mmCIF file of C-alpha atoms and ligand atoms in Angstrom:
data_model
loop_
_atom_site.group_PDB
_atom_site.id
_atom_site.type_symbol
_atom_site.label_atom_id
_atom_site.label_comp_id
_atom_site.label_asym_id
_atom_site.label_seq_id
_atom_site.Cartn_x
_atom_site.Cartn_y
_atom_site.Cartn_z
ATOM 1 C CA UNK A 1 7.967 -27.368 -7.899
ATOM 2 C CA UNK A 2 5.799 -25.018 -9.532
ATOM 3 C CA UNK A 3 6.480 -21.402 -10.252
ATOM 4 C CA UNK A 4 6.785 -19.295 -7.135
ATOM 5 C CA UNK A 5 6.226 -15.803 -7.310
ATOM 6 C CA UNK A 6 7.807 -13.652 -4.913
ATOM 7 C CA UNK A 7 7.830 -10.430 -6.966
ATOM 8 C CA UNK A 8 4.525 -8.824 -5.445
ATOM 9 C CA UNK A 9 1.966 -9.509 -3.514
ATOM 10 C CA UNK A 10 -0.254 -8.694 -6.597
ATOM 11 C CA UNK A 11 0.702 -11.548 -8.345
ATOM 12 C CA UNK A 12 -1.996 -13.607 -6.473
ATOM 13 C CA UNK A 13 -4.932 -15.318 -8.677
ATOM 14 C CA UNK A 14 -8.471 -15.730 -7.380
ATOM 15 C CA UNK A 15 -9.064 -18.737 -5.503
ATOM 16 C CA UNK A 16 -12.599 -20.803 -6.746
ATOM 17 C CA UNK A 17 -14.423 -19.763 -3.620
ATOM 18 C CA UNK A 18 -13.801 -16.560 -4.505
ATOM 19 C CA UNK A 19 -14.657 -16.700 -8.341
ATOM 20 C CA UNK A 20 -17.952 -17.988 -7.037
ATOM 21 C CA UNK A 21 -18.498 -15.414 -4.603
ATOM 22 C CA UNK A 22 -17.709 -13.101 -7.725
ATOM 23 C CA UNK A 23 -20.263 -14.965 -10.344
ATOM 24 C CA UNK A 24 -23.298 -14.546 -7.849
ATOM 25 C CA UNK A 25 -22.938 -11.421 -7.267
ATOM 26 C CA UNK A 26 -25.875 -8.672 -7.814
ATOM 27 C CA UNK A 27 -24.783 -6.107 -9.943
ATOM 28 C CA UNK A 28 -25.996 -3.189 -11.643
ATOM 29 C CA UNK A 29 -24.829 0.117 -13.030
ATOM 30 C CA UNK A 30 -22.359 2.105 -10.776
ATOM 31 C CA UNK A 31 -22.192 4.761 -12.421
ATOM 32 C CA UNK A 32 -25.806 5.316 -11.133
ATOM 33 C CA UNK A 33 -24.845 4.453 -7.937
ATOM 34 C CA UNK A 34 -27.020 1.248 -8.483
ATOM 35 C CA UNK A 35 -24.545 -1.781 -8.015
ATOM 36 C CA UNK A 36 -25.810 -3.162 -4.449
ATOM 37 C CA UNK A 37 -22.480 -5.164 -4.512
ATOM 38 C CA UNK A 38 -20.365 -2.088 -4.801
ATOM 39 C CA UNK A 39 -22.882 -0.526 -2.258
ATOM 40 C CA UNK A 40 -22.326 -3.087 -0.138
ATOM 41 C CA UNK A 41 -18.768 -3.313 -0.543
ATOM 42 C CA UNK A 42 -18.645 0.343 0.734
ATOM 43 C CA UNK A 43 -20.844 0.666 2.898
ATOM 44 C CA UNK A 44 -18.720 -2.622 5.022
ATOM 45 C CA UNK A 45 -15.662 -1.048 4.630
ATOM 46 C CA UNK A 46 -16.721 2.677 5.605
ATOM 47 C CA UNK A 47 -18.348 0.913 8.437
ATOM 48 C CA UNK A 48 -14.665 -1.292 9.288
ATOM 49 C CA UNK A 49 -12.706 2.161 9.953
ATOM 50 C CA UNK A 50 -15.475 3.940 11.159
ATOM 51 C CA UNK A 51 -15.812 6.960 8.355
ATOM 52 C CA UNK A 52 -19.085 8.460 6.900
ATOM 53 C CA UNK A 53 -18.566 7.379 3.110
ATOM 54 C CA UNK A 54 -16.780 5.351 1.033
ATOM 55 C CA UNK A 55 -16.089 4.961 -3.205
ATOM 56 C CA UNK A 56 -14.521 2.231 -4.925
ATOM 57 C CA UNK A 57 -12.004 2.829 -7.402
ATOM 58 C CA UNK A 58 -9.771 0.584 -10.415
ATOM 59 C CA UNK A 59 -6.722 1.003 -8.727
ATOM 60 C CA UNK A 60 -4.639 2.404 -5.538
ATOM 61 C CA UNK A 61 -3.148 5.436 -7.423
ATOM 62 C CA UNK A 62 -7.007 6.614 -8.421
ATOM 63 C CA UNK A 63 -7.826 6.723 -5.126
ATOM 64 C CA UNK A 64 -4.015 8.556 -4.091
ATOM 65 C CA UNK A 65 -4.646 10.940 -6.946
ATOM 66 C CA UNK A 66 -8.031 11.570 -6.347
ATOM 67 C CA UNK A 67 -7.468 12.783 -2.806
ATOM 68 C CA UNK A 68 -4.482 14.347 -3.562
ATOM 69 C CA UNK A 69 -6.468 16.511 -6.111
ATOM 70 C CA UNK A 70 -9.297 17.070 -3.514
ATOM 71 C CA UNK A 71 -7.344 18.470 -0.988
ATOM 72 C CA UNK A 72 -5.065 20.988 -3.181
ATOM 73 C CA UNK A 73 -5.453 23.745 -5.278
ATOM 74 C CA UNK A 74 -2.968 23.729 -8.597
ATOM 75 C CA UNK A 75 0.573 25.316 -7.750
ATOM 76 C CA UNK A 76 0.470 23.887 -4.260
ATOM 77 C CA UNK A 77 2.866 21.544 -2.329
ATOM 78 C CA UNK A 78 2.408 18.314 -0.411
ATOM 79 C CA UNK A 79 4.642 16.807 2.111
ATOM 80 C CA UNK A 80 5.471 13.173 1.715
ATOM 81 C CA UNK A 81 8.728 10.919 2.403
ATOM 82 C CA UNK A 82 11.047 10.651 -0.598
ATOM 83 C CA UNK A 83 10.084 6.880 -0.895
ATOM 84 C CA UNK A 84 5.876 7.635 -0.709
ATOM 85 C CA UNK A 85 4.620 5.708 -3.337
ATOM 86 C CA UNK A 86 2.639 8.863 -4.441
ATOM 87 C CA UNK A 87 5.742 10.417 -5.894
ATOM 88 C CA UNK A 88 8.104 7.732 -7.343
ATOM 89 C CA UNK A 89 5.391 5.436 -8.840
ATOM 90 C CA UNK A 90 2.763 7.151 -9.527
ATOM 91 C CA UNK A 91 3.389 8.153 -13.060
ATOM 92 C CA UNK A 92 4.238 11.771 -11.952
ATOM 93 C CA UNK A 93 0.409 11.944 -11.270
ATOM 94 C CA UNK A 94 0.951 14.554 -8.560
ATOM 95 C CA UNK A 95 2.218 17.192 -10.747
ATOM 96 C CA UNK A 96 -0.318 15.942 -13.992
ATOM 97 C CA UNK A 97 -3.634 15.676 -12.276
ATOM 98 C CA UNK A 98 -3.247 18.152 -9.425
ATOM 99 C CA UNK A 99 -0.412 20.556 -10.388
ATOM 100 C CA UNK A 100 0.967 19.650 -7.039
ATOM 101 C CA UNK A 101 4.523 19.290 -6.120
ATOM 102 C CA UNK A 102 5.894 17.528 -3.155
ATOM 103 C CA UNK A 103 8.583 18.686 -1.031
ATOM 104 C CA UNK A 104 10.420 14.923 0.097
ATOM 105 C CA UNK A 105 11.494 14.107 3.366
ATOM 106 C CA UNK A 106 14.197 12.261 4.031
ATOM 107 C CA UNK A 107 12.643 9.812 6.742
ATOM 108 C CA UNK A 108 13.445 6.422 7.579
ATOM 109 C CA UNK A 109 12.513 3.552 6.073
ATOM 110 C CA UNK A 110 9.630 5.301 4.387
ATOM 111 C CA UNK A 111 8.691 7.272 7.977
ATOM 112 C CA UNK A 112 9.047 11.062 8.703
ATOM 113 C CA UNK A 113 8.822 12.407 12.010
ATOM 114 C CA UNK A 114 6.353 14.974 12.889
ATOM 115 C CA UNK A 115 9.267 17.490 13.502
ATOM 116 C CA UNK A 116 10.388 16.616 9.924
ATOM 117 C CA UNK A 117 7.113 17.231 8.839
ATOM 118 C CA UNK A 118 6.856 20.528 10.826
ATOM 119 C CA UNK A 119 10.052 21.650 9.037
ATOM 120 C CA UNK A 120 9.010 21.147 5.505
ATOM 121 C CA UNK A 121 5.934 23.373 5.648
ATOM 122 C CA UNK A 122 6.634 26.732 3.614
ATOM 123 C CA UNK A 123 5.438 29.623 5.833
ATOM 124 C CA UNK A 124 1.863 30.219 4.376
ATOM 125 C CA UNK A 125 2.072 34.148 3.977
ATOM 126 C CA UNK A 126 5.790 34.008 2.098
ATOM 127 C CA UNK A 127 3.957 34.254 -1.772
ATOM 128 C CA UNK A 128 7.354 33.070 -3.054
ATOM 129 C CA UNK A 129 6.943 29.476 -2.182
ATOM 130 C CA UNK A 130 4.718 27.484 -2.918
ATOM 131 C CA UNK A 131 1.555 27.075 -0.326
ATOM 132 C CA UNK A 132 1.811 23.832 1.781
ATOM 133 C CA UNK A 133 -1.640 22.042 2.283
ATOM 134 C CA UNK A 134 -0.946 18.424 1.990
ATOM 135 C CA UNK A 135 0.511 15.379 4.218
ATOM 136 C CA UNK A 136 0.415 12.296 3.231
ATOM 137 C CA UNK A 137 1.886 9.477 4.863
ATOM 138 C CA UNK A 138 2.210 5.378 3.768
ATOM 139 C CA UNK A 139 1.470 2.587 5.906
ATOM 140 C CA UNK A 140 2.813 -0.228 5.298
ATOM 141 C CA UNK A 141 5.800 1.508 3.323
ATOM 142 C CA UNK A 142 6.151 -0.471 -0.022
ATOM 143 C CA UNK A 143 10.044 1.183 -0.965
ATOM 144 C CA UNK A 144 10.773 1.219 3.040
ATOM 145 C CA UNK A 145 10.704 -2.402 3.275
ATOM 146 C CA UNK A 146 6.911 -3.356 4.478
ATOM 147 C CA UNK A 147 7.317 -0.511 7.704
ATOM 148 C CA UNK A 148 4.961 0.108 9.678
ATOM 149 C CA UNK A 149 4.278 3.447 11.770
ATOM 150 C CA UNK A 150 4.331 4.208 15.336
ATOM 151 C CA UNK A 151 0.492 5.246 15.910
ATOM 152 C CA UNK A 152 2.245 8.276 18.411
ATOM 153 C CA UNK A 153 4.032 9.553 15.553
ATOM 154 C CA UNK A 154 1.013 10.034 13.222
ATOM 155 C CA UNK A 155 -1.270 11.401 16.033
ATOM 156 C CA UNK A 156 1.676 13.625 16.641
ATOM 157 C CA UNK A 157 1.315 14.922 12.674
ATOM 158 C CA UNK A 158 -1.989 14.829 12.688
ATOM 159 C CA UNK A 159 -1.811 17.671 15.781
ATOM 160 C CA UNK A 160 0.643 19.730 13.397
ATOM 161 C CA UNK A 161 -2.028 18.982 10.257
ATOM 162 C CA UNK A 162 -4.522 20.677 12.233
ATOM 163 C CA UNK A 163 -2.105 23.708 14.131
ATOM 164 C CA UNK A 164 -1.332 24.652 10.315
ATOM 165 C CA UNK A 165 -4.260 23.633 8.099
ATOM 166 C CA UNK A 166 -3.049 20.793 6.439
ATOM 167 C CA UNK A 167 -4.926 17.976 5.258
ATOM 168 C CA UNK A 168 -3.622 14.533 6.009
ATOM 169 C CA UNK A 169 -3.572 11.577 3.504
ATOM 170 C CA UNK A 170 -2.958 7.960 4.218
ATOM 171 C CA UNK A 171 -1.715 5.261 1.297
ATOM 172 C CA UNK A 172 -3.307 2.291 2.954
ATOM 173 C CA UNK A 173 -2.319 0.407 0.065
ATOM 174 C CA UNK A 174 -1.403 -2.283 2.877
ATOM 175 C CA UNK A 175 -2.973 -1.302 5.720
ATOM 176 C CA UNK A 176 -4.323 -4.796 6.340
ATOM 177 C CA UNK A 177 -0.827 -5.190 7.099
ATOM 178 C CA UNK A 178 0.158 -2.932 9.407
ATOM 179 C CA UNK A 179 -3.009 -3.510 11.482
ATOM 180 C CA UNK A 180 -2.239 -7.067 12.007
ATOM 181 C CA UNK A 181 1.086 -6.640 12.439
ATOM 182 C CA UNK A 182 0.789 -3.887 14.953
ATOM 183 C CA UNK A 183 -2.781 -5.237 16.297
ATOM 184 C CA UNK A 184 -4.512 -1.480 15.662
ATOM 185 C CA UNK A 185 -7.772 -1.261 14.627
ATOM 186 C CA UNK A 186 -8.903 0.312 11.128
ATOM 187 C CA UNK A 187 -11.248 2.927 13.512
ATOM 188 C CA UNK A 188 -8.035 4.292 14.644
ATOM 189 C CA UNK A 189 -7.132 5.172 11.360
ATOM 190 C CA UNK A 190 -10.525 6.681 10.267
ATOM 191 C CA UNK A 191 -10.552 8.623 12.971
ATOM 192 C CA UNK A 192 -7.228 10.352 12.648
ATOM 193 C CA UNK A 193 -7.214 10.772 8.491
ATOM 194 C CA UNK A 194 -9.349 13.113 5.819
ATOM 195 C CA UNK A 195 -8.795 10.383 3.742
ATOM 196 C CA UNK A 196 -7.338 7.130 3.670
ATOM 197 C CA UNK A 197 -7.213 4.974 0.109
ATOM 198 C CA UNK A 198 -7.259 0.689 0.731
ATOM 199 C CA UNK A 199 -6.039 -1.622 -1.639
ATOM 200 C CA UNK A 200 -7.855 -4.959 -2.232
ATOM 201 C CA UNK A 201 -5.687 -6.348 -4.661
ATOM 202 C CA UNK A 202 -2.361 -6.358 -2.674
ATOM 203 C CA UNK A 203 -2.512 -8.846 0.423
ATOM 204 C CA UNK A 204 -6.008 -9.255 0.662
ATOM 205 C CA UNK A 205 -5.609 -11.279 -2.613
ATOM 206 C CA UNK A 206 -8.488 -9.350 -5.204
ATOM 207 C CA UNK A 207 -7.801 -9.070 -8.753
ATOM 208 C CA UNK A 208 -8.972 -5.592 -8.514
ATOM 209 C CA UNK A 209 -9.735 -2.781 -6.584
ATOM 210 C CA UNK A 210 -9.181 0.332 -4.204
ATOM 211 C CA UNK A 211 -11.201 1.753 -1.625
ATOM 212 C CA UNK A 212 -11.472 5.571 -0.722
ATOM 213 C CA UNK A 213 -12.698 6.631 2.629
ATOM 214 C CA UNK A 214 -13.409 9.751 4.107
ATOM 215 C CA UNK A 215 -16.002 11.947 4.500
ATOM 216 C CA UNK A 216 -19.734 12.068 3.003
ATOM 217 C CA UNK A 217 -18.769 15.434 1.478
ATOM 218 C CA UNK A 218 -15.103 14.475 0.411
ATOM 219 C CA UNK A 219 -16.641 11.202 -1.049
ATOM 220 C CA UNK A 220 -19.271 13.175 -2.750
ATOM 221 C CA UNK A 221 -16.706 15.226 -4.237
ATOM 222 C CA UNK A 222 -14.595 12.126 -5.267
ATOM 223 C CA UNK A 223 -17.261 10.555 -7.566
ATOM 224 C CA UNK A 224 -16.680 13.542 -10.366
ATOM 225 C CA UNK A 225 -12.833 13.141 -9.689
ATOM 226 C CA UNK A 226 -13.503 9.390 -10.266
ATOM 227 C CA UNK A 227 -15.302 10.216 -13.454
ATOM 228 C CA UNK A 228 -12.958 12.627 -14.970
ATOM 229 C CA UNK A 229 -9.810 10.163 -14.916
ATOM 230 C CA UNK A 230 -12.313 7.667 -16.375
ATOM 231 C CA UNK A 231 -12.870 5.168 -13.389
ATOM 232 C CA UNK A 232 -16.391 5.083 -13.671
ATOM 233 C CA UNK A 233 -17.347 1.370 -14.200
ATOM 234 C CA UNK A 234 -20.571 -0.107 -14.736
ATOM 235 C CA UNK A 235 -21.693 -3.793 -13.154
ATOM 236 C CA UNK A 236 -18.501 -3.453 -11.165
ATOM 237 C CA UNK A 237 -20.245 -5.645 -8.187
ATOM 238 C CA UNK A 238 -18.292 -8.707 -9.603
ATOM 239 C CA UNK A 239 -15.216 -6.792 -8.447
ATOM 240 C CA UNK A 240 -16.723 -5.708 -5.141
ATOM 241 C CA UNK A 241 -17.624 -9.338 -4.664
ATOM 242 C CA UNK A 242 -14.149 -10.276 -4.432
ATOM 243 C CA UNK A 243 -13.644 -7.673 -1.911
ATOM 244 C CA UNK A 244 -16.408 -8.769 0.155
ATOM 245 C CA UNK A 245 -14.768 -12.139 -0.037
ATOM 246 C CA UNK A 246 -11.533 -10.677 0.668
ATOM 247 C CA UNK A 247 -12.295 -8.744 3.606
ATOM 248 C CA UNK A 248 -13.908 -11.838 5.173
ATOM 249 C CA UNK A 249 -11.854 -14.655 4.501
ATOM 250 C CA UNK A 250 -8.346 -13.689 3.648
ATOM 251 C CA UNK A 251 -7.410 -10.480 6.152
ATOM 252 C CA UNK A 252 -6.771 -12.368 9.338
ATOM 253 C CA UNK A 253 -4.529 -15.334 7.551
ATOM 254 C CA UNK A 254 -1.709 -12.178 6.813
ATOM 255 C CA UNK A 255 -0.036 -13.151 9.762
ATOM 256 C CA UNK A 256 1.379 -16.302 8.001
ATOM 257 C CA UNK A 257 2.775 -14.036 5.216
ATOM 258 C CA UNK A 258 4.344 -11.805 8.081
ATOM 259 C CA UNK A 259 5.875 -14.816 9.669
ATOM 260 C CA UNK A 260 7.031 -16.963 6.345
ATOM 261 C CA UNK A 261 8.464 -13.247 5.819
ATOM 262 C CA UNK A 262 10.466 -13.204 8.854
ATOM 263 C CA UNK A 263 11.600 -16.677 8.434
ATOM 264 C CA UNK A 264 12.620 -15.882 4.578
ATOM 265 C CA UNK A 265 14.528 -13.107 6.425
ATOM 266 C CA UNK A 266 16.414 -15.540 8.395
ATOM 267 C CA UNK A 267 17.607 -17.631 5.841
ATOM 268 C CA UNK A 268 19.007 -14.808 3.709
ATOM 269 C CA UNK A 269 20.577 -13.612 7.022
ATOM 270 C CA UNK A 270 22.569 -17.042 7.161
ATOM 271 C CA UNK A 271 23.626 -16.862 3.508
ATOM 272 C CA UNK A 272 27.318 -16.057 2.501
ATOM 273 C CA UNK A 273 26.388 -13.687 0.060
ATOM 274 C CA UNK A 274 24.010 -11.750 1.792
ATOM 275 C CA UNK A 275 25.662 -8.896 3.032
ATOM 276 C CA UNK A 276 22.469 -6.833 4.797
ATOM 277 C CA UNK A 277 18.551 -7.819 5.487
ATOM 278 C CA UNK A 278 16.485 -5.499 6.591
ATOM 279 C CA UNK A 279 13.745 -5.514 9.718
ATOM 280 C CA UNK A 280 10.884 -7.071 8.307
ATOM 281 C CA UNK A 281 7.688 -6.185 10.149
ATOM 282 C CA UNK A 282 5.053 -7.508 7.601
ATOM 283 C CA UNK A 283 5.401 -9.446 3.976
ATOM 284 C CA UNK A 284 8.273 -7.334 2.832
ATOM 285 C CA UNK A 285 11.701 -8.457 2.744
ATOM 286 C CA UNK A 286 14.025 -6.274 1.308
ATOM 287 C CA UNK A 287 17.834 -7.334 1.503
ATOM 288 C CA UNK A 288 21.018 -6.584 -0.190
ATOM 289 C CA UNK A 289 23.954 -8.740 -1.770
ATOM 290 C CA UNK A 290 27.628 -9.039 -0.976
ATOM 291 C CA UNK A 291 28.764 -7.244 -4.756
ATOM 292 C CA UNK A 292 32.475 -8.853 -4.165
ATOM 293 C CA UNK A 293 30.741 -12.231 -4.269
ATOM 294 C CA UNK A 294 27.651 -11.969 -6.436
ATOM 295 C CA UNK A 295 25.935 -9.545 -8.727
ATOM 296 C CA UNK A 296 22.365 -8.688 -8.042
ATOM 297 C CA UNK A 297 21.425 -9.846 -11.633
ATOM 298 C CA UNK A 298 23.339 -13.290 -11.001
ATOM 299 C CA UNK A 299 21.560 -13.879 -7.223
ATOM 300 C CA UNK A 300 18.516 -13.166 -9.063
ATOM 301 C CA UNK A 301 19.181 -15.785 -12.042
ATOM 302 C CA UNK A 302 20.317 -18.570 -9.490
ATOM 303 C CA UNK A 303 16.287 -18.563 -7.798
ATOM 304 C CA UNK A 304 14.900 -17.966 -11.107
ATOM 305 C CA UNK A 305 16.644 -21.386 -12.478
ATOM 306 C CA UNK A 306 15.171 -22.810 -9.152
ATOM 307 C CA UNK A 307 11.591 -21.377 -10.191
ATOM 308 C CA UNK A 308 11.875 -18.405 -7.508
ATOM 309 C CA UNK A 309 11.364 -15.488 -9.187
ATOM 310 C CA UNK A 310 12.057 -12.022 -7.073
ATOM 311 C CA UNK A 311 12.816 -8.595 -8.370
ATOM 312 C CA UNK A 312 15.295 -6.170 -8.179
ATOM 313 C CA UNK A 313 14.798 -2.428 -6.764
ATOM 314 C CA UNK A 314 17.903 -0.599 -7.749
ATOM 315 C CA UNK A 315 20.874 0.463 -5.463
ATOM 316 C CA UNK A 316 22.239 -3.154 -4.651
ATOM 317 C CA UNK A 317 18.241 -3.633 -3.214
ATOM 318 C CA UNK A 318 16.308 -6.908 -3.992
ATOM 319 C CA UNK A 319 12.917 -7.757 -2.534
ATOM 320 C CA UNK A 320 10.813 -10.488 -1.962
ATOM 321 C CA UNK A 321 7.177 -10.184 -0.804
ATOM 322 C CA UNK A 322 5.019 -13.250 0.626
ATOM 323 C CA UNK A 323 1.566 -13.149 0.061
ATOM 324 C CA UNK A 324 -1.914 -15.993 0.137
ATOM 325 C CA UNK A 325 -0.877 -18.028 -2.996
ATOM 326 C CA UNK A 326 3.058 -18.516 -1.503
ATOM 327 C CA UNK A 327 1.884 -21.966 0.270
ATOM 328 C CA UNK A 328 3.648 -23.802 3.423
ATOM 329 C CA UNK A 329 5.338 -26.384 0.809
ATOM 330 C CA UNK A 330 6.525 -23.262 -1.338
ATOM 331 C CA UNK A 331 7.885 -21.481 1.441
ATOM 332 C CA UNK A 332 9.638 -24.797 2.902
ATOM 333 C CA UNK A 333 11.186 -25.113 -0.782
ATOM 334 C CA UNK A 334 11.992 -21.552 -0.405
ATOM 335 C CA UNK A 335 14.053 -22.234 2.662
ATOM 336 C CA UNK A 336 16.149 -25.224 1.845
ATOM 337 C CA UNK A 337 16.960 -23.519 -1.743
ATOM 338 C CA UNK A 338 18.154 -20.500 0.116
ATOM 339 C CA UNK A 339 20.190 -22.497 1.865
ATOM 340 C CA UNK A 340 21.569 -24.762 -0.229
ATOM 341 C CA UNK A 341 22.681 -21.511 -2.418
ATOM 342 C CA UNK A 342 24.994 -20.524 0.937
HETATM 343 C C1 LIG B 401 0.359 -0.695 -4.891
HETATM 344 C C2 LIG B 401 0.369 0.571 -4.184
HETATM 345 C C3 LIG B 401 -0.504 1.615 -4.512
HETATM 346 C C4 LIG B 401 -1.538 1.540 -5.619
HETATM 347 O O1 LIG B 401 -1.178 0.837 -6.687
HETATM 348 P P1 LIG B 401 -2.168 0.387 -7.864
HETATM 349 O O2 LIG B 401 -1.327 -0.587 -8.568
HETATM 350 O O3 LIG B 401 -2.503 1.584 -8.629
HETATM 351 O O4 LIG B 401 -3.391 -0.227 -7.246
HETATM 352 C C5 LIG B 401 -0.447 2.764 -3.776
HETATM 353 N N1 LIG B 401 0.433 2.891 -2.765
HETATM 354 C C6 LIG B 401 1.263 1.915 -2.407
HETATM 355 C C7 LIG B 401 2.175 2.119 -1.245
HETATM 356 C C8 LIG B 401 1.277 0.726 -3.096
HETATM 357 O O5 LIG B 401 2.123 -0.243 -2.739
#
């Protein structure tokens, strides 16, 4: 069996349909605003959740930490949950780009409630702390397991954004995700967010790229934020192509990651030394081990000697994630080996 890569669902290579999508592309310099593919590329996905404007970005955090510094002011606070991907792995971006700090909520699973939210908002006219204009929510949650919202809930923050002047943030890093899983549609989402950033290189199976949505003026604004931390590329289309590729061809197949996910799940439930799985909703399986029985760092060294290679997040956690280039004959490999390790 070849290597299987369970780590992330960024491990995935271009296919050769898609490498040939990406050498024909039309390109020319974005900086200009002159790459039709990049154009294109943002126009279809502005279009997809129903927003005024879109920008493409390098990377998922540029577009997190350009919003974040578009809707703040330095010295003031955002709300988040203590898992948002924002705060623990973005490099401490918050605080170096925006001179923002977050006040953490300590939701489930990656998921605040609105009165949670409601609670950690500093009263605006106390000077002494600092001034709360930020929410930002995840969805899927990468540290809570692949979770995915309850719409109600984020209408219901969305009516406390607006009652107290927040802005409101979405890390759609794998929102293609959520909206299979929970059939929604991405024009729900634009039409409930100031900004929401996409990631094509997660599920969707891109080697690169992000997607920032919102409005004309916000996305106006975004292209000198985009500059300054230096994510200005030139004939970039050959990444858009990919996305265009992406968006068409590899988006509705997620449900097979979901359910090879759930099945994965499963098997881990019926192991020995598997003392807890938890729900898994999308591609994310996140499950702990029986210590009495097995270390973490030996579980993970029996797959790896089997070629399954999975990662480790702290705390007793270890997580696999399924994504387009785990096949059907991987994942049935997958299975019996989890099984025949008891
Ligand atoms: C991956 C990810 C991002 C962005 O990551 P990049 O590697 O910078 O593209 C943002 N938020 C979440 C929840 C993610 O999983």
């Amino acid at each position: 069996m070849e290597e299987i890569n369970l780590i992330s669902d960024t491990v995935t290579r271009p296919s050769k349909k898609m490498l040939n999508a990406m050498m024909s592309a039309k390109v020319g310099d974005d900086v200009f605003k002159n790459d039709p593919t990049i154009n294109a590329l943002e126009a279809k996905v502005a279009n997809l959740f129903g927003v005024e404007a879109a920008l493409f970005f390098p990377s998922g955090t540029m577009t997190n930490q350009t919003a974040i510094k578009l809707h703040t002011q330095p010295g003031d606070q955002l709300i988040c949950d203590k898992y948002a991907h924002i705060y623990n792995y973005e490099g401490g971006g918050v605080s170096f780009n925006s001179g923002v700090s977050c006040k953490l909520v300590d939701g489930h699973r990656g998921m605040m409630t609105a009165s949670q939210v409601e609670d950690a908002i500093n009263p605006p006219d106390f000077y002494h702390s600092p001034l709360t204009t930020l929410v930002c929510i995840e969805n899927t949650t990468n540290k809570g397991g692949g979770a995915c919202w309850d719409f109600n809930e984020l209408e219901k923050i969305k009516k406390i954004c607006v009652e107290n002047k927040l802005k409101y943030h979405l890390d759609g890093a794998r929102i293609w995700n959520a909206l299979i899983a929970k059939k929604e549609t991405p024009k729900q989402y634009g039409a409930l967010f100031d900004s929401i950033s996409v990631c094509l290189s997660k599920g969707l199976g891109c080697p690169v790229g992000s997607v920032l949505l919102g409005s004309e003026e916000l996305v106006h604004k975004a292209l000198r934020i985009r500059k300054i931390l230096g994510g200005g590329m030139r004939q970039a289309g050959y990444l858009a192509a990919a996305g265009i590729y992406a968006l068409d061809n590899h988006w509705k197949r997620m449900a097979e990651d979901h359910l090879r996910a759930k099945e994965i799940g499963e098997a881990l439930k019926a192991m020995a030394t598997v003392k807890k799985v938890e729900p898994i909703e999308t591609n994310i399986i996140i499950f702990e081990v029986d210590e009495n029985q097995i270390s973490e760092a030996e579980f993970l060294a029996k797959l790896k000697q089997r070629n399954i290679h999975i990662i480790a997040m702290g705390q007793g956690k270890l997580r696999m994630v399924t994504h387009m280039d785990f096949t059907q004959k991987m994942h049935e490999y997958t299975l019996l080996t989890l099984a025949s390790l008891g």
